[in-house]
Amino acid sequence: MGLEDWGIKPVLPIMDEQFALWQGLIESRTGMIFTQTRRPFLEICLSTRMREIGTEDYESYYEFVISGTRGEREWLVLVDRLAVQETSFFRHASSYALVEKHLKELLLKPSLSSINLWSAGCSTGEEPYSLALLVEDLLKNSHRQDVFYGITATDISLPTLAKAKLGVYNERKLYGIPEKMRERYFEQLPNQRDWQIDKLLKARVAFAQLNLMELDKAPFGDMDVIFCQNVLIYFRRFRKRDVVSHLAARLQIGGILVLGVGEVMDWQHPALERIDYPDTLAYRRIQ
Ligand SMILES: C[S@@+](CC[C@H](N)C(=O)[O-])C[C@H]1O[C@@H](n2cnc3c(N)ncnc32)[C@H](O)[C@@H]1O
C-alpha cells in the first residue's frame, strides 16, 4: 500500500519565489518571521491546510487568502496554525515571583482599590489564569477582599482564545500549579481526565482578540502589570521595540512590564527603569 492510500501525502516543496511571498504576507500581518530554518514548518502548515480545503498549489492558496471575505476567514484559521502556542501554568517561575513581590507592595497601600493585569499573547489561557490564581491567593491571604482585580488576556488567534475561554485542561497540564491552588480552584470533570477552572476565577479574565502589530487600536491602559512572554521571539528587533514601547505606554506610573528573558535586547525607554530581579527581564514605569 502506498503513502497516498494511507492519506499521508508528502509535503509539497515551496519554491523560493512563493516562500518570499508568504514570508512577506505573514510578517506584515503578524510580525512573525519565517527564516529558512522555519521553512519546513511553514511548508507543513500551508500544505496541510491546502489539502484540507482542496487547493493544489501555494500560488492559488496565496491568492485565496489575500482576497475577499472568504480569504479573511481563511486567514483566521491559518494564523492559528502558524503560531506556536506552547505554554504552561506558571511558566518561568521567577517572572511570577517578581509579580508577586510587586503586588504585595501594592497591597500595602490602604488606598488601593483595584489591580489590573494584562497577559499579551495569552495562548490557551494558562498564563492569565496563573495570574488570576496568584492575585486571588494574595488577596485572600492579605485579607484585602475590598480590592477588585481584573485580567485582560489577548491573543491574535481566535481558535486559541476559544480554548482559553473554556478554561478546561487535561490533568497533565496542571503540573505547574501548587497543590493547594489546584485543590481550591480546579474541579475534575466527569470524564476523569480534564479539570475546569473555578467559575469565579474565570470571570476575572476578559479575553479579546488583539494583534500586537495593531496595539494603537487597543483600548487598554493604566495597567499595574503587563506580562508579554514568549511572543516576540519571532519578531524582528525593530518590531519588538515598537511593541514594547506601545505596551509601556499602557502601564500606570509604578506599573511593571514583564518580558521573556533575552527577548528584547539593547532597549531603553525614557519612562521606564529596568527592575533588578534575578532571572527576569522587567521594567517599571517611572514617569
Ligand atoms: C508561545 S505562545 C506564548 C504563550 C504565553 N505567553 C507563555 O509564555 O506561555 C505565543 C502566543 O503568541 C500569539 N501571537 C503570535 N503573534 C501574535 C501577534 N502578532 N499578536 C498577538 N498574539 C500573537 C500566538 O497566537 C501564541 O498564542
PDB file of N, CA and C and ligand atoms in Angstrom, residues 29-32 79-80 82-89 91-92 96 119-128 154-158 160 209-214 227-235 243 263, ligand 1:
ATOM      1  N   ARG A  29       1.503  41.005   8.452  1.00  0.00           N
ATOM      2  CA  ARG A  29       0.237  40.914   9.182  1.00  0.00           C
ATOM      3  C   ARG A  29       0.385  40.537  10.653  1.00  0.00           C
ATOM      4  N   THR A  30       1.420  39.759  10.981  1.00  0.00           N
ATOM      5  CA  THR A  30       1.517  39.253  12.361  1.00  0.00           C
ATOM      6  C   THR A  30       2.814  39.632  13.073  1.00  0.00           C
ATOM      7  N   GLY A  31       3.826  40.043  12.321  1.00  0.00           N
ATOM      8  CA  GLY A  31       5.128  40.323  12.926  1.00  0.00           C
ATOM      9  C   GLY A  31       6.031  39.092  12.944  1.00  0.00           C
ATOM     10  N   MET A  32       5.448  37.896  12.762  1.00  0.00           N
ATOM     11  CA  MET A  32       6.252  36.665  12.866  1.00  0.00           C
ATOM     12  C   MET A  32       7.134  36.482  11.625  1.00  0.00           C
ATOM     13  N   VAL A  79      -3.629  31.569  10.619  1.00  0.00           N
ATOM     14  CA  VAL A  79      -2.768  32.219  11.607  1.00  0.00           C
ATOM     15  C   VAL A  79      -2.659  31.361  12.870  1.00  0.00           C
ATOM     16  N   ASP A  80      -3.723  30.645  13.167  1.00  0.00           N
ATOM     17  CA  ASP A  80      -3.710  29.746  14.323  1.00  0.00           C
ATOM     18  C   ASP A  80      -2.723  28.600  14.102  1.00  0.00           C
ATOM     19  N   LEU A  82      -0.049  28.767  12.192  1.00  0.00           N
ATOM     20  CA  LEU A  82       1.321  29.255  12.047  1.00  0.00           C
ATOM     21  C   LEU A  82       1.967  29.643  13.381  1.00  0.00           C
ATOM     22  N   ALA A  83       1.119  30.011  14.350  1.00  0.00           N
ATOM     23  CA  ALA A  83       1.659  30.482  15.626  1.00  0.00           C
ATOM     24  C   ALA A  83       2.018  29.308  16.529  1.00  0.00           C
ATOM     25  N   VAL A  84       3.102  29.487  17.269  1.00  0.00           N
ATOM     26  CA  VAL A  84       3.488  28.475  18.248  1.00  0.00           C
ATOM     27  C   VAL A  84       2.704  28.775  19.524  1.00  0.00           C
ATOM     28  N   GLN A  85       1.906  27.819  19.976  1.00  0.00           N
ATOM     29  CA  GLN A  85       1.035  28.107  21.127  1.00  0.00           C
ATOM     30  C   GLN A  85       1.515  27.499  22.434  1.00  0.00           C
ATOM     31  N   GLU A  86       2.702  26.946  22.401  1.00  0.00           N
ATOM     32  CA  GLU A  86       3.203  26.264  23.600  1.00  0.00           C
ATOM     33  C   GLU A  86       3.150  27.178  24.832  1.00  0.00           C
ATOM     34  N   THR A  87       2.616  26.669  25.902  1.00  0.00           N
ATOM     35  CA  THR A  87       2.505  27.459  27.125  1.00  0.00           C
ATOM     36  C   THR A  87       2.304  26.523  28.305  1.00  0.00           C
ATOM     37  N   SER A  88       2.348  27.066  29.511  1.00  0.00           N
ATOM     38  CA  SER A  88       2.053  26.237  30.689  1.00  0.00           C
ATOM     39  C   SER A  88       1.725  27.137  31.866  1.00  0.00           C
ATOM     40  N   PHE A  89       1.116  26.563  32.900  1.00  0.00           N
ATOM     41  CA  PHE A  89       0.808  27.320  34.108  1.00  0.00           C
ATOM     42  C   PHE A  89       2.117  27.715  34.793  1.00  0.00           C
ATOM     43  N   ARG A  91       4.577  29.419  33.944  1.00  0.00           N
ATOM     44  CA  ARG A  91       5.785  29.232  33.125  1.00  0.00           C
ATOM     45  C   ARG A  91       6.774  30.329  33.508  1.00  0.00           C
ATOM     46  N   HIS A  92       7.968  29.959  33.728  1.00  0.00           N
ATOM     47  CA  HIS A  92       9.047  30.858  34.150  1.00  0.00           C
ATOM     48  C   HIS A  92       8.754  31.434  35.539  1.00  0.00           C
ATOM     49  N   TYR A  96       6.867  35.185  37.762  1.00  0.00           N
ATOM     50  CA  TYR A  96       5.707  35.208  38.671  1.00  0.00           C
ATOM     51  C   TYR A  96       6.115  35.656  40.069  1.00  0.00           C
ATOM     52  N   SER A 119      -2.278  39.962  30.106  1.00  0.00           N
ATOM     53  CA  SER A 119      -1.442  38.923  29.516  1.00  0.00           C
ATOM     54  C   SER A 119      -1.540  39.102  27.993  1.00  0.00           C
ATOM     55  N   ALA A 120      -0.465  39.584  27.386  1.00  0.00           N
ATOM     56  CA  ALA A 120      -0.473  39.879  25.948  1.00  0.00           C
ATOM     57  C   ALA A 120       0.177  38.704  25.206  1.00  0.00           C
ATOM     58  N   GLY A 121      -0.633  37.987  24.417  1.00  0.00           N
ATOM     59  CA  GLY A 121      -0.155  36.755  23.782  1.00  0.00           C
ATOM     60  C   GLY A 121      -0.419  35.613  24.752  1.00  0.00           C
ATOM     61  N   CYS A 122      -1.705  35.466  25.113  1.00  0.00           N
ATOM     62  CA  CYS A 122      -2.073  34.600  26.254  1.00  0.00           C
ATOM     63  C   CYS A 122      -2.227  33.136  25.875  1.00  0.00           C
ATOM     64  N   SER A 123      -2.171  32.825  24.570  1.00  0.00           N
ATOM     65  CA  SER A 123      -2.325  31.442  24.100  1.00  0.00           C
ATOM     66  C   SER A 123      -3.587  30.800  24.686  1.00  0.00           C
ATOM     67  N   THR A 124      -3.503  29.563  25.165  1.00  0.00           N
ATOM     68  CA  THR A 124      -4.708  28.837  25.598  1.00  0.00           C
ATOM     69  C   THR A 124      -5.129  29.146  27.047  1.00  0.00           C
ATOM     70  N   GLY A 125      -4.608  30.216  27.617  1.00  0.00           N
ATOM     71  CA  GLY A 125      -5.141  30.709  28.892  1.00  0.00           C
ATOM     72  C   GLY A 125      -4.335  30.397  30.142  1.00  0.00           C
ATOM     73  N   GLU A 126      -3.332  29.531  30.027  1.00  0.00           N
ATOM     74  CA  GLU A 126      -2.582  29.153  31.234  1.00  0.00           C
ATOM     75  C   GLU A 126      -1.945  30.379  31.894  1.00  0.00           C
ATOM     76  N   GLU A 127      -1.446  31.310  31.078  1.00  0.00           N
ATOM     77  CA  GLU A 127      -0.773  32.488  31.641  1.00  0.00           C
ATOM     78  C   GLU A 127      -1.748  33.418  32.375  1.00  0.00           C
ATOM     79  N   PRO A 128      -2.848  33.870  31.747  1.00  0.00           N
ATOM     80  CA  PRO A 128      -3.768  34.737  32.503  1.00  0.00           C
ATOM     81  C   PRO A 128      -4.392  34.044  33.710  1.00  0.00           C
ATOM     82  N   THR A 154      -5.133  38.713  25.853  1.00  0.00           N
ATOM     83  CA  THR A 154      -5.311  38.900  24.407  1.00  0.00           C
ATOM     84  C   THR A 154      -4.396  37.982  23.607  1.00  0.00           C
ATOM     85  N   ASP A 155      -4.846  37.664  22.412  1.00  0.00           N
ATOM     86  CA  ASP A 155      -4.042  36.839  21.505  1.00  0.00           C
ATOM     87  C   ASP A 155      -4.529  37.123  20.081  1.00  0.00           C
ATOM     88  N   ILE A 156      -3.680  36.820  19.119  1.00  0.00           N
ATOM     89  CA  ILE A 156      -4.059  37.040  17.716  1.00  0.00           C
ATOM     90  C   ILE A 156      -5.003  35.936  17.218  1.00  0.00           C
ATOM     91  N   SER A 157      -4.921  34.753  17.841  1.00  0.00           N
ATOM     92  CA  SER A 157      -5.621  33.583  17.290  1.00  0.00           C
ATOM     93  C   SER A 157      -6.981  33.344  17.959  1.00  0.00           C
ATOM     94  N   LEU A 158      -8.029  33.365  17.149  1.00  0.00           N
ATOM     95  CA  LEU A 158      -9.377  33.139  17.690  1.00  0.00           C
ATOM     96  C   LEU A 158      -9.591  31.713  18.191  1.00  0.00           C
ATOM     97  N   THR A 160      -7.485  29.709  19.442  1.00  0.00           N
ATOM     98  CA  THR A 160      -6.735  29.583  20.693  1.00  0.00           C
ATOM     99  C   THR A 160      -7.496  30.260  21.829  1.00  0.00           C
ATOM    100  N   GLN A 209      -9.516  39.302  21.152  1.00  0.00           N
ATOM    101  CA  GLN A 209      -8.543  39.130  20.075  1.00  0.00           C
ATOM    102  C   GLN A 209      -7.799  40.446  19.869  1.00  0.00           C
ATOM    103  N   LEU A 210      -6.497  40.360  19.838  1.00  0.00           N
ATOM    104  CA  LEU A 210      -5.701  41.570  19.589  1.00  0.00           C
ATOM    105  C   LEU A 210      -4.374  41.181  18.947  1.00  0.00           C
ATOM    106  N   ASN A 211      -4.093  41.847  17.847  1.00  0.00           N
ATOM    107  CA  ASN A 211      -2.823  41.645  17.161  1.00  0.00           C
ATOM    108  C   ASN A 211      -1.821  42.649  17.728  1.00  0.00           C
ATOM    109  N   LEU A 212      -0.682  42.166  18.196  1.00  0.00           N
ATOM    110  CA  LEU A 212       0.303  43.079  18.782  1.00  0.00           C
ATOM    111  C   LEU A 212       0.853  44.074  17.752  1.00  0.00           C
ATOM    112  N   MET A 213       0.599  43.803  16.496  1.00  0.00           N
ATOM    113  CA  MET A 213       1.013  44.744  15.447  1.00  0.00           C
ATOM    114  C   MET A 213       0.028  45.916  15.354  1.00  0.00           C
ATOM    115  N   GLU A 214      -1.090  45.804  16.053  1.00  0.00           N
ATOM    116  CA  GLU A 214      -2.106  46.864  15.981  1.00  0.00           C
ATOM    117  C   GLU A 214      -2.415  47.410  17.367  1.00  0.00           C
ATOM    118  N   PHE A 227       2.232  41.371  31.179  1.00  0.00           N
ATOM    119  CA  PHE A 227       3.032  40.166  31.002  1.00  0.00           C
ATOM    120  C   PHE A 227       3.086  39.886  29.507  1.00  0.00           C
ATOM    121  N   CYS A 228       4.247  39.875  28.922  1.00  0.00           N
ATOM    122  CA  CYS A 228       4.340  39.533  27.495  1.00  0.00           C
ATOM    123  C   CYS A 228       5.567  38.644  27.312  1.00  0.00           C
ATOM    124  N   GLN A 229       5.351  37.347  27.391  1.00  0.00           N
ATOM    125  CA  GLN A 229       6.462  36.396  27.349  1.00  0.00           C
ATOM    126  C   GLN A 229       6.296  35.412  26.199  1.00  0.00           C
ATOM    127  N   ASN A 230       7.406  35.082  25.578  1.00  0.00           N
ATOM    128  CA  ASN A 230       7.444  34.059  24.518  1.00  0.00           C
ATOM    129  C   ASN A 230       6.550  34.386  23.331  1.00  0.00           C
ATOM    130  N   VAL A 231       6.347  35.660  23.084  1.00  0.00           N
ATOM    131  CA  VAL A 231       5.530  36.083  21.942  1.00  0.00           C
ATOM    132  C   VAL A 231       6.409  36.780  20.909  1.00  0.00           C
ATOM    133  N   LEU A 232       7.354  37.560  21.405  1.00  0.00           N
ATOM    134  CA  LEU A 232       8.139  38.389  20.489  1.00  0.00           C
ATOM    135  C   LEU A 232       9.366  37.662  19.938  1.00  0.00           C
ATOM    136  N   ILE A 233       9.511  36.399  20.285  1.00  0.00           N
ATOM    137  CA  ILE A 233      10.714  35.646  19.877  1.00  0.00           C
ATOM    138  C   ILE A 233      10.893  35.670  18.358  1.00  0.00           C
ATOM    139  N   TYR A 234       9.779  35.591  17.622  1.00  0.00           N
ATOM    140  CA  TYR A 234       9.896  35.518  16.159  1.00  0.00           C
ATOM    141  C   TYR A 234       9.740  36.878  15.488  1.00  0.00           C
ATOM    142  N   PHE A 235       9.793  37.973  16.291  1.00  0.00           N
ATOM    143  CA  PHE A 235       9.662  39.313  15.708  1.00  0.00           C
ATOM    144  C   PHE A 235      11.048  39.902  15.424  1.00  0.00           C
ATOM    145  N   VAL A 243       6.614  47.205  19.740  1.00  0.00           N
ATOM    146  CA  VAL A 243       5.567  46.584  20.568  1.00  0.00           C
ATOM    147  C   VAL A 243       5.788  46.939  22.042  1.00  0.00           C
ATOM    148  N   GLU A 263      14.447  38.291  25.385  1.00  0.00           N
ATOM    149  CA  GLU A 263      13.593  38.520  24.207  1.00  0.00           C
ATOM    150  C   GLU A 263      13.766  39.896  23.590  1.00  0.00           C
TER     151      GLU A 263
HETATM  152  C1  LIG B   1       4.376  30.558  22.593  1.00  0.00           C
HETATM  153  S1  LIG B   1       2.811  31.273  22.964  1.00  0.00           S
HETATM  154  C2  LIG B   1       3.193  32.061  24.494  1.00  0.00           C
HETATM  155  C3  LIG B   1       2.066  31.995  25.478  1.00  0.00           C
HETATM  156  C4  LIG B   1       2.364  32.594  26.852  1.00  0.00           C
HETATM  157  N1  LIG B   1       2.620  33.994  26.757  1.00  0.00           N
HETATM  158  C5  LIG B   1       3.504  31.882  27.513  1.00  0.00           C
HETATM  159  O1  LIG B   1       4.584  32.473  27.676  1.00  0.00           O
HETATM  160  O2  LIG B   1       3.366  30.732  27.905  1.00  0.00           O
HETATM  161  C6  LIG B   1       2.770  32.643  21.796  1.00  0.00           C
HETATM  162  C7  LIG B   1       1.389  33.229  21.578  1.00  0.00           C
HETATM  163  O3  LIG B   1       1.525  34.484  20.918  1.00  0.00           O
HETATM  164  C8  LIG B   1       0.489  34.629  19.992  1.00  0.00           C
HETATM  165  N2  LIG B   1       0.895  35.625  18.960  1.00  0.00           N
HETATM  166  C9  LIG B   1       1.797  35.472  17.959  1.00  0.00           C
HETATM  167  N3  LIG B   1       1.849  36.582  17.210  1.00  0.00           N
HETATM  168  C10 LIG B   1       0.982  37.454  17.775  1.00  0.00           C
HETATM  169  C11 LIG B   1       0.592  38.784  17.448  1.00  0.00           C
HETATM  170  N4  LIG B   1       1.103  39.432  16.399  1.00  0.00           N
HETATM  171  N5  LIG B   1      -0.340  39.373  18.225  1.00  0.00           N
HETATM  172  C12 LIG B   1      -0.868  38.729  19.292  1.00  0.00           C
HETATM  173  N6  LIG B   1      -0.556  37.472  19.644  1.00  0.00           N
HETATM  174  C13 LIG B   1       0.373  36.850  18.892  1.00  0.00           C
HETATM  175  C14 LIG B   1       0.273  33.224  19.436  1.00  0.00           C
HETATM  176  O4  LIG B   1      -1.010  33.056  18.865  1.00  0.00           O
HETATM  177  C15 LIG B   1       0.511  32.358  20.674  1.00  0.00           C
HETATM  178  O5  LIG B   1      -0.697  32.045  21.323  1.00  0.00           O
END
